[in-house]
GROMACS .gro file of C-alpha atoms in nm:
model
  400
    1MET     CA    1   4.156  -0.308  -2.917
    2VAL     CA    2   4.160  -0.353  -2.556
    3LYS     CA    3   4.290  -0.022  -2.382
    4PRO     CA    4   4.505   0.016  -2.077
    5ILE     CA    5   4.292   0.015  -1.754
    6LYS     CA    6   4.316   0.396  -1.663
    7GLU     CA    7   4.231   0.504  -2.025
    8GLN     CA    8   3.978   0.238  -2.054
    9LYS     CA    9   3.803   0.370  -1.738
   10ALA     CA   10   3.793   0.733  -1.852
   11VAL     CA   11   3.647   0.638  -2.190
   12LEU     CA   12   3.406   0.407  -2.033
   13ILE     CA   13   3.281   0.693  -1.804
   14ILE     CA   14   3.212   0.912  -2.114
   15LEU     CA   15   3.026   0.630  -2.293
   16LEU     CA   16   2.820   0.546  -1.996
   17SER     CA   17   2.736   0.929  -1.950
   18ASN     CA   18   2.613   0.931  -2.313
   19ILE     CA   19   2.380   0.631  -2.261
   20PHE     CA   20   2.278   0.779  -1.924
   21ILE     CA   21   2.207   1.123  -2.096
   22ALA     CA   22   1.998   0.968  -2.362
   23PHE     CA   23   1.770   0.780  -2.116
   24LEU     CA   24   1.772   1.079  -1.894
   25GLY     CA   25   1.591   1.268  -2.167
   26ILE     CA   26   1.351   0.986  -2.214
   27GLY     CA   27   1.284   0.947  -1.830
   28LEU     CA   28   1.232   1.344  -1.797
   29ILE     CA   29   0.906   1.312  -1.993
   30ILE     CA   30   0.742   1.011  -1.824
   31PRO     CA   31   0.576   1.199  -1.529
   32VAL     CA   32   0.448   1.457  -1.757
   33MET     CA   33   0.290   1.209  -2.004
   34PRO     CA   34  -0.055   1.208  -1.838
   35SER     CA   35  -0.072   1.601  -1.824
   36LEU     CA   36   0.036   1.609  -2.187
   37MET     CA   37  -0.237   1.354  -2.278
   38ASN     CA   38  -0.498   1.555  -2.092
   39ILE     CA   39  -0.390   1.898  -2.226
   40MET     CA   40  -0.384   1.784  -2.594
   41HIS     CA   41  -0.685   1.557  -2.548
   42LEU     CA   42  -0.485   1.248  -2.666
   43SER     CA   43  -0.613   0.901  -2.643
   44GLY     CA   44  -0.414   0.595  -2.490
   45SER     CA   45  -0.367   0.481  -2.848
   46THR     CA   46  -0.225   0.798  -2.965
   47MET     CA   47   0.032   0.788  -2.677
   48GLY     CA   48   0.109   0.434  -2.781
   49TYR     CA   49   0.167   0.529  -3.132
   50LEU     CA   50   0.392   0.813  -3.043
   51VAL     CA   51   0.605   0.553  -2.860
   52ALA     CA   52   0.571   0.301  -3.148
   53VAL     CA   53   0.675   0.558  -3.431
   54PHE     CA   54   1.008   0.614  -3.233
   55ALA     CA   55   1.057   0.230  -3.267
   56VAL     CA   56   0.966   0.229  -3.641
   57SER     CA   57   1.224   0.484  -3.725
   58GLN     CA   58   1.494   0.305  -3.509
   59LEU     CA   59   1.397  -0.017  -3.688
   60ILE     CA   60   1.442   0.134  -4.030
   61MET     CA   61   1.772   0.297  -3.931
   62SER     CA   62   1.923   0.025  -3.718
   63PRO     CA   63   2.077  -0.193  -3.984
   64PHE     CA   64   2.237   0.107  -4.155
   65ALA     CA   65   2.358   0.242  -3.813
   66GLY     CA   66   2.509  -0.096  -3.739
   67ARG     CA   67   2.707  -0.114  -4.061
   68TRP     CA   68   2.804   0.266  -4.041
   69VAL     CA   69   2.936   0.187  -3.698
   70ASP     CA   70   3.173  -0.044  -3.861
   71ARG     CA   71   3.243   0.153  -4.153
   72TYR     CA   72   3.275   0.524  -4.023
   73GLY     CA   73   3.377   0.462  -3.675
   74ARG     CA   74   3.209   0.426  -3.336
   75LYS     CA   75   3.281   0.795  -3.233
   76LYS     CA   76   3.121   0.966  -3.540
   77ILE     CA   77   2.796   0.759  -3.515
   78ILE     CA   78   2.762   0.846  -3.125
   79ILE     CA   79   2.819   1.208  -3.193
   80ILE     CA   80   2.556   1.216  -3.470
   81GLY     CA   81   2.320   1.024  -3.239
   82LEU     CA   82   2.355   1.267  -2.965
   83LEU     CA   83   2.298   1.564  -3.179
   84LEU     CA   84   1.989   1.421  -3.333
   85PHE     CA   85   1.858   1.346  -2.979
   86GLY     CA   86   1.902   1.696  -2.875
   87VAL     CA   87   1.728   1.832  -3.184
   88SER     CA   88   1.428   1.588  -3.142
   89GLU     CA   89   1.373   1.691  -2.770
   90LEU     CA   90   1.365   2.061  -2.869
   91ILE     CA   91   1.117   1.990  -3.147
   92PHE     CA   92   0.892   1.813  -2.899
   93GLY     CA   93   0.912   2.095  -2.655
   94LEU     CA   94   0.822   2.341  -2.919
   95GLY     CA   95   0.537   2.122  -3.064
   96THR     CA   96   0.164   2.238  -3.057
   97ASP     CA   97   0.034   1.967  -3.300
   98VAL     CA   98   0.035   1.602  -3.293
   99SER     CA   99   0.215   1.588  -3.632
  100VAL     CA  100   0.492   1.778  -3.484
  101PHE     CA  101   0.525   1.526  -3.197
  102TYR     CA  102   0.546   1.251  -3.457
  103LEU     CA  103   0.837   1.426  -3.639
  104SER     CA  104   1.019   1.450  -3.306
  105ARG     CA  105   0.970   1.096  -3.224
  106ILE     CA  106   1.098   0.983  -3.572
  107LEU     CA  107   1.421   1.186  -3.513
  108GLY     CA  108   1.461   1.042  -3.164
  109GLY     CA  109   1.423   0.696  -3.306
  110ILE     CA  110   1.711   0.762  -3.546
  111SER     CA  111   1.912   0.900  -3.274
  112ALA     CA  112   1.872   0.584  -3.052
  113ALA     CA  113   1.972   0.357  -3.361
  114PHE     CA  114   2.286   0.567  -3.382
  115ILE     CA  115   2.373   0.593  -3.009
  116MET     CA  116   2.314   0.230  -2.885
  117PRO     CA  117   2.509   0.043  -3.145
  118GLY     CA  118   2.761   0.298  -3.131
  119VAL     CA  119   2.824   0.276  -2.769
  120THR     CA  120   2.782  -0.099  -2.735
  121ALA     CA  121   3.051  -0.165  -3.028
  122TYR     CA  122   3.292   0.090  -2.859
  123VAL     CA  123   3.254  -0.089  -2.516
  124ALA     CA  124   3.329  -0.424  -2.685
  125ASP     CA  125   3.637  -0.298  -2.858
  126ILE     CA  126   3.794  -0.154  -2.546
  127THR     CA  127   3.716  -0.465  -2.297
  128SER     CA  128   3.832  -0.823  -2.297
  129VAL     CA  129   3.590  -1.108  -2.314
  130GLN     CA  130   3.625  -1.140  -1.944
  131GLU     CA  131   3.563  -0.787  -1.868
  132ARG     CA  132   3.257  -0.750  -2.107
  133PRO     CA  133   2.985  -0.887  -1.873
  134LYS     CA  134   3.057  -0.637  -1.619
  135ALA     CA  135   3.078  -0.355  -1.873
  136MET     CA  136   2.754  -0.444  -2.026
  137GLY     CA  137   2.611  -0.456  -1.680
  138TYR     CA  138   2.730  -0.093  -1.637
  139ILE     CA  139   2.556   0.004  -1.971
  140SER     CA  140   2.239  -0.139  -1.837
  141ALA     CA  141   2.288   0.039  -1.504
  142ALA     CA  142   2.347   0.355  -1.693
  143ILE     CA  143   2.028   0.333  -1.872
  144SER     CA  144   1.842   0.257  -1.549
  145LEU     CA  145   2.026   0.548  -1.379
  146GLY     CA  146   1.881   0.772  -1.637
  147PHE     CA  147   1.538   0.649  -1.553
  148ILE     CA  148   1.627   0.726  -1.182
  149ILE     CA  149   1.723   1.090  -1.215
  150GLY     CA  150   1.517   1.166  -1.518
  151PRO     CA  151   1.155   1.128  -1.386
  152GLY     CA  152   1.270   1.304  -1.053
  153ILE     CA  153   1.390   1.600  -1.246
  154GLY     CA  154   1.094   1.592  -1.490
  155GLY     CA  155   0.854   1.577  -1.206
  156PHE     CA  156   1.004   1.874  -1.043
  157VAL     CA  157   1.094   2.083  -1.356
  158ALA     CA  158   0.729   2.026  -1.487
  159GLU     CA  159   0.598   2.227  -1.194
  160TYR     CA  160   0.748   2.539  -1.375
  161GLY     CA  161   0.620   2.452  -1.714
  162ILE     CA  162   0.520   2.112  -1.885
  163ARG     CA  163   0.744   2.168  -2.176
  164LEU     CA  164   1.044   2.265  -1.977
  165PRO     CA  165   1.169   1.904  -1.930
  166PHE     CA  166   1.200   1.871  -2.307
  167PHE     CA  167   1.410   2.185  -2.344
  168LEU     CA  168   1.643   2.070  -2.064
  169ALA     CA  169   1.692   1.725  -2.221
  170GLY     CA  170   1.785   1.891  -2.546
  171ILE     CA  171   2.047   2.125  -2.376
  172ILE     CA  172   2.206   1.817  -2.177
  173ALA     CA  173   2.215   1.630  -2.521
  174PHE     CA  174   2.405   1.907  -2.692
  175MET     CA  175   2.657   1.934  -2.390
  176ALA     CA  176   2.709   1.557  -2.429
  177CYS     CA  177   2.775   1.594  -2.794
  178LEU     CA  178   3.036   1.852  -2.736
  179THR     CA  179   3.207   1.652  -2.463
  180SER     CA  180   3.229   1.357  -2.689
  181ILE     CA  181   3.379   1.540  -2.971
  182PHE     CA  182   3.679   1.660  -2.778
  183ILE     CA  183   3.730   1.373  -2.550
  184LEU     CA  184   3.640   1.044  -2.719
  185LYS     CA  185   3.886   0.884  -2.965
  186GLU     CA  186   3.812   0.634  -3.225
  187PRO     CA  187   3.897   0.283  -3.073
  188LEU     CA  188   3.987   0.128  -3.407
  189THR     CA  189   4.274   0.231  -3.623
  190LYS     CA  190   4.196   0.328  -3.998
  191GLU     CA  191   4.343  -0.013  -4.106
  192GLN     CA  192   4.102  -0.197  -3.864
  193LEU     CA  193   3.798   0.011  -3.975
  194ALA     CA  194   3.891  -0.047  -4.338
  195ALA     CA  195   3.907  -0.427  -4.261
  196VAL     CA  196   3.558  -0.432  -4.077
  197SER     CA  197   3.421  -0.193  -4.335
  198ALA     CA  198   3.524  -0.440  -4.624
  199ASP     CA  199   3.340  -0.725  -4.450
  200ALA     CA  200   3.044  -0.514  -4.382
  201GLY     CA  201   3.021  -0.379  -4.736
  202GLN     CA  202   2.959  -0.730  -4.872
  203THR     CA  203   2.650  -0.765  -4.690
  204ASN     CA  204   2.309  -0.583  -4.658
  205PHE     CA  205   2.018  -0.578  -4.426
  206VAL     CA  206   1.868  -0.893  -4.588
  207ASP     CA  207   2.187  -1.075  -4.546
  208ASP     CA  208   2.224  -0.940  -4.184
  209PHE     CA  209   1.864  -1.056  -4.108
  210LYS     CA  210   1.942  -1.403  -4.253
  211LYS     CA  211   2.259  -1.424  -4.055
  212SER     CA  212   2.037  -1.339  -3.728
  213LEU     CA  213   1.824  -1.655  -3.798
  214LYS     CA  214   2.127  -1.871  -3.736
  215PRO     CA  215   2.095  -2.095  -3.412
  216LEU     CA  216   2.377  -1.901  -3.250
  217TYR     CA  217   2.191  -1.576  -3.261
  218PHE     CA  218   1.826  -1.648  -3.337
  219ILE     CA  219   1.705  -1.753  -2.981
  220ALA     CA  220   1.891  -1.448  -2.813
  221PHE     CA  221   1.748  -1.204  -3.067
  222ILE     CA  222   1.404  -1.343  -3.011
  223LEU     CA  223   1.427  -1.292  -2.641
  224VAL     CA  224   1.565  -0.933  -2.710
  225PHE     CA  225   1.225  -0.898  -2.904
  226VAL     CA  226   1.022  -1.033  -2.611
  227LEU     CA  227   1.233  -0.803  -2.354
  228ALA     CA  228   1.139  -0.486  -2.577
  229PHE     CA  229   0.782  -0.593  -2.635
  230GLY     CA  230   0.706  -0.663  -2.274
  231LEU     CA  231   0.909  -0.364  -2.126
  232SER     CA  232   0.757  -0.124  -2.371
  233ALA     CA  233   0.396  -0.235  -2.334
  234TYR     CA  234   0.445  -0.213  -1.963
  235GLU     CA  235   0.621   0.124  -1.958
  236THR     CA  236   0.407   0.293  -2.218
  237VAL     CA  237   0.093   0.276  -2.012
  238PHE     CA  238   0.265   0.295  -1.662
  239SER     CA  239   0.220   0.668  -1.596
  240LEU     CA  240  -0.123   0.661  -1.772
  241PHE     CA  241  -0.244   0.367  -1.557
  242SER     CA  242  -0.112   0.517  -1.230
  243ASP     CA  243  -0.294   0.850  -1.313
  244HIS     CA  244  -0.617   0.696  -1.427
  245LYS     CA  245  -0.650   0.411  -1.158
  246PHE     CA  246  -0.476   0.564  -0.859
  247GLY     CA  247  -0.479   0.938  -0.938
  248PHE     CA  248  -0.105   0.974  -0.889
  249THR     CA  249   0.068   1.311  -0.942
  250PRO     CA  250   0.361   1.343  -1.169
  251LYS     CA  251   0.571   1.357  -0.858
  252ASP     CA  252   0.422   1.038  -0.713
  253ILE     CA  253   0.489   0.862  -1.059
  254ALA     CA  254   0.845   1.011  -1.053
  255MET     CA  255   0.916   0.867  -0.696
  256ILE     CA  256   0.794   0.528  -0.783
  257ILE     CA  257   1.017   0.503  -1.102
  258THR     CA  258   1.311   0.666  -0.915
  259ILE     CA  259   1.303   0.399  -0.622
  260SER     CA  260   1.254   0.107  -0.858
  261SER     CA  261   1.530   0.221  -1.068
  262ILE     CA  262   1.771   0.262  -0.775
  263PHE     CA  263   1.691  -0.085  -0.673
  264GLY     CA  264   1.761  -0.218  -1.024
  265VAL     CA  265   2.096  -0.031  -1.031
  266VAL     CA  266   2.216  -0.144  -0.698
  267VAL     CA  267   2.164  -0.509  -0.804
  268GLN     CA  268   2.319  -0.469  -1.148
  269VAL     CA  269   2.624  -0.298  -1.027
  270PHE     CA  270   2.686  -0.539  -0.720
  271MET     CA  271   2.516  -0.859  -0.824
  272PHE     CA  272   2.481  -0.903  -1.201
  273GLY     CA  273   2.834  -1.055  -1.258
  274LYS     CA  274   2.796  -1.274  -0.964
  275MET     CA  275   2.449  -1.393  -1.070
  276VAL     CA  276   2.580  -1.474  -1.410
  277ASP     CA  277   2.874  -1.670  -1.280
  278PHE     CA  278   2.632  -1.868  -1.035
  279LEU     CA  279   2.329  -1.921  -1.245
  280GLY     CA  280   2.470  -1.880  -1.608
  281GLU     CA  281   2.291  -1.664  -1.876
  282LYS     CA  282   2.017  -1.909  -1.964
  283LYS     CA  283   1.893  -1.950  -1.597
  284LEU     CA  284   1.932  -1.580  -1.515
  285ILE     CA  285   1.721  -1.492  -1.814
  286GLN     CA  286   1.452  -1.744  -1.723
  287LEU     CA  287   1.432  -1.615  -1.378
  288CYS     CA  288   1.389  -1.261  -1.513
  289LEU     CA  289   1.111  -1.369  -1.734
  290ILE     CA  290   0.936  -1.574  -1.446
  291VAL     CA  291   0.949  -1.283  -1.202
  292GLY     CA  292   0.848  -1.007  -1.462
  293ALA     CA  293   0.544  -1.220  -1.555
  294ILE     CA  294   0.435  -1.275  -1.205
  295PHE     CA  295   0.472  -0.921  -1.107
  296ALA     CA  296   0.304  -0.772  -1.405
  297VAL     CA  297   0.005  -0.963  -1.329
  298ALA     CA  298   0.041  -0.858  -0.968
  299SER     CA  299   0.021  -0.511  -1.111
  300THR     CA  300  -0.351  -0.541  -1.179
  301LEU     CA  301  -0.435  -0.666  -0.832
  302ILE     CA  302  -0.292  -0.409  -0.612
  303SER     CA  303  -0.426  -0.073  -0.484
  304SER     CA  304  -0.198   0.093  -0.228
  305TYR     CA  305   0.096   0.325  -0.308
  306MET     CA  306   0.345   0.099  -0.122
  307ALA     CA  307   0.214  -0.209  -0.304
  308VAL     CA  308   0.264  -0.043  -0.654
  309LEU     CA  309   0.607   0.076  -0.550
  310VAL     CA  310   0.724  -0.281  -0.443
  311VAL     CA  311   0.567  -0.454  -0.752
  312THR     CA  312   0.716  -0.183  -0.983
  313CYS     CA  313   1.063  -0.248  -0.826
  314PHE     CA  314   1.067  -0.622  -0.913
  315VAL     CA  315   0.918  -0.566  -1.262
  316PHE     CA  316   1.181  -0.310  -1.352
  317LEU     CA  317   1.446  -0.526  -1.175
  318ALA     CA  318   1.367  -0.824  -1.406
  319PHE     CA  319   1.384  -0.628  -1.728
  320ASP     CA  320   1.709  -0.453  -1.592
  321LEU     CA  321   1.877  -0.772  -1.547
  322LEU     CA  322   1.747  -0.946  -1.861
  323ARG     CA  323   1.893  -0.659  -2.083
  324PRO     CA  324   2.272  -0.709  -1.994
  325ALA     CA  325   2.234  -1.088  -1.991
  326LEU     CA  326   2.121  -1.089  -2.346
  327THR     CA  327   2.349  -0.813  -2.458
  328THR     CA  328   2.657  -0.986  -2.296
  329PHE     CA  329   2.582  -1.312  -2.480
  330LEU     CA  330   2.531  -1.139  -2.818
  331SER     CA  331   2.856  -0.950  -2.782
  332LYS     CA  332   3.043  -1.275  -2.702
  333ALA     CA  333   2.890  -1.421  -3.012
  334GLY     CA  334   2.958  -1.148  -3.234
  335GLY     CA  335   3.329  -1.163  -3.224
  336LYS     CA  336   3.480  -0.916  -3.462
  337GLU     CA  337   3.121  -0.838  -3.613
  338GLN     CA  338   3.023  -0.604  -3.310
  339GLY     CA  339   2.843  -0.355  -3.567
  340PHE     CA  340   2.634  -0.644  -3.694
  341VAL     CA  341   2.534  -0.774  -3.370
  342ALA     CA  342   2.460  -0.421  -3.213
  343GLY     CA  343   2.273  -0.335  -3.528
  344MET     CA  344   2.059  -0.626  -3.530
  345ASN     CA  345   2.006  -0.616  -3.134
  346SER     CA  346   1.869  -0.267  -3.215
  347THR     CA  347   1.661  -0.399  -3.497
  348TYR     CA  348   1.490  -0.676  -3.283
  349THR     CA  349   1.450  -0.423  -2.996
  350SER     CA  350   1.281  -0.185  -3.233
  351LEU     CA  351   1.032  -0.460  -3.352
  352GLY     CA  352   0.930  -0.523  -2.992
  353ASN     CA  353   0.899  -0.152  -2.941
  354ILE     CA  354   0.678  -0.108  -3.236
  355VAL     CA  355   0.427  -0.366  -3.139
  356GLY     CA  356   0.444  -0.343  -2.761
  357PRO     CA  357   0.335   0.005  -2.718
  358ALA     CA  358   0.083   0.012  -3.002
  359MET     CA  359  -0.087  -0.296  -2.842
  360GLY     CA  360  -0.045  -0.149  -2.500
  361GLY     CA  361  -0.206   0.181  -2.598
  362MET     CA  362  -0.497   0.006  -2.774
  363LEU     CA  363  -0.563  -0.228  -2.478
  364PHE     CA  364  -0.545   0.049  -2.237
  365ASP     CA  365  -0.846   0.217  -2.409
  366ILE     CA  366  -1.035  -0.121  -2.377
  367ASN     CA  367  -0.932  -0.193  -2.015
  368ILE     CA  368  -0.652  -0.035  -1.814
  369ASN     CA  369  -0.542  -0.367  -1.667
  370TYR     CA  370  -0.522  -0.541  -2.035
  371PRO     CA  371  -0.154  -0.408  -2.119
  372TYR     CA  372  -0.006  -0.551  -1.802
  373LEU     CA  373  -0.168  -0.885  -1.860
  374PHE     CA  374  -0.063  -0.887  -2.213
  375ALA     CA  375   0.298  -0.822  -2.113
  376ALA     CA  376   0.276  -1.116  -1.881
  377VAL     CA  377   0.166  -1.341  -2.145
  378ILE     CA  378   0.447  -1.227  -2.382
  379MET     CA  379   0.701  -1.293  -2.121
  380VAL     CA  380   0.562  -1.652  -2.057
  381ILE     CA  381   0.600  -1.727  -2.419
  382GLY     CA  382   0.956  -1.600  -2.395
  383LEU     CA  383   1.013  -1.834  -2.112
  384GLY     CA  384   0.884  -2.116  -2.343
  385ILE     CA  385   1.122  -2.013  -2.612
  386THR     CA  386   1.425  -2.054  -2.358
  387VAL     CA  387   1.328  -2.413  -2.334
  388ILE     CA  388   1.475  -2.497  -2.677
  389TRP     CA  389   1.783  -2.284  -2.606
  390LYS     CA  390   2.078  -2.547  -2.603
  391GLU     CA  391   2.354  -2.407  -2.412
  392ASN     CA  392   2.605  -2.666  -2.508
  393ARG     CA  393   2.548  -2.604  -2.886
  394LEU     CA  394   2.596  -2.223  -2.821
  395ALA     CA  395   2.913  -2.284  -2.617
  396GLU     CA  396   3.054  -2.488  -2.912
  397SER     CA  397   2.970  -2.222  -3.157
  398LEU     CA  398   3.137  -1.956  -2.931
  399ALA     CA  399   3.457  -2.171  -2.912
  400GLN     CA  400   3.488  -2.184  -3.300
   0.00000   0.00000   0.00000
């Protein structure tokens, strides 16, 4: 149900705020990861596993959340996700044992499985096919914006206590939850939810996974996996890499991520729609994979602060543009099955987020350069996969 422009803008702002807050909470902790690692005497592998367990719980919950989005409504699932996210952050802040950290990350993964498909499906409901690429670009920009402000706040707040960023993230999440309860309205009527739910109830995760293997979806979902794998492997060790190799402080790391994210957001907001129109989704995705691979390798060859900043800007930009390009295609292909598409998108993202951080952490313990080189290899493989992506076949499928 496409909403009137004024109402649509107000709702879109709330939805973007929810995504922003979720990633603000994630971004808050990035600068303090090396300090936490040193204080708790954790290995690179353990840090990788803490990221991976988040993805495991997200993977397990994503197919259920995708169906619940269609069955119980977008608003309810988003609110539950925000509530769980707040709880998970508070638990992490209070934790004094690795097992408590794992519990927090499990809850965090479940919250992500609720928030992402809920917001994506909601946006698809209130926008037309023509408006959707721009809206998906805004979602990606909101994610990046969370990383912009998050690390900056995290680096500053950590000066007053290493656990304070986690408590701040929890409080902000609870505030977002309350705001969504009172302002958001379910975009689908009871009749529409009943119709979508009836279709959803006839399938299960196995059926959904089989459907994701169809030519219309499969290449895009594999690229979603590649994106998540490469990005998570890179990001998991970024702060650790910067700390161990260059001796950067939490504020130094926060500044690099902040500037890189601003660069990505500006390009997304002002250029993404034009780039899709000019290049098309396939060529834009290929360009992002090429740029990401080149600069991931460059990350291992540089030494100065400015060089790290420039390289990180382009790596993050490549990932920031790749995400909305894939999401836009999938939302178009999904038609009325936005819950299925969003759920499986989250599933494939989780698969990448499980393997990427785990591999990145283990490779970091062997050689601090290996995670970046490994991420580059994965992106090159993704580029090879796009060669068999037949645009004309996909266009015909979308027209049906």
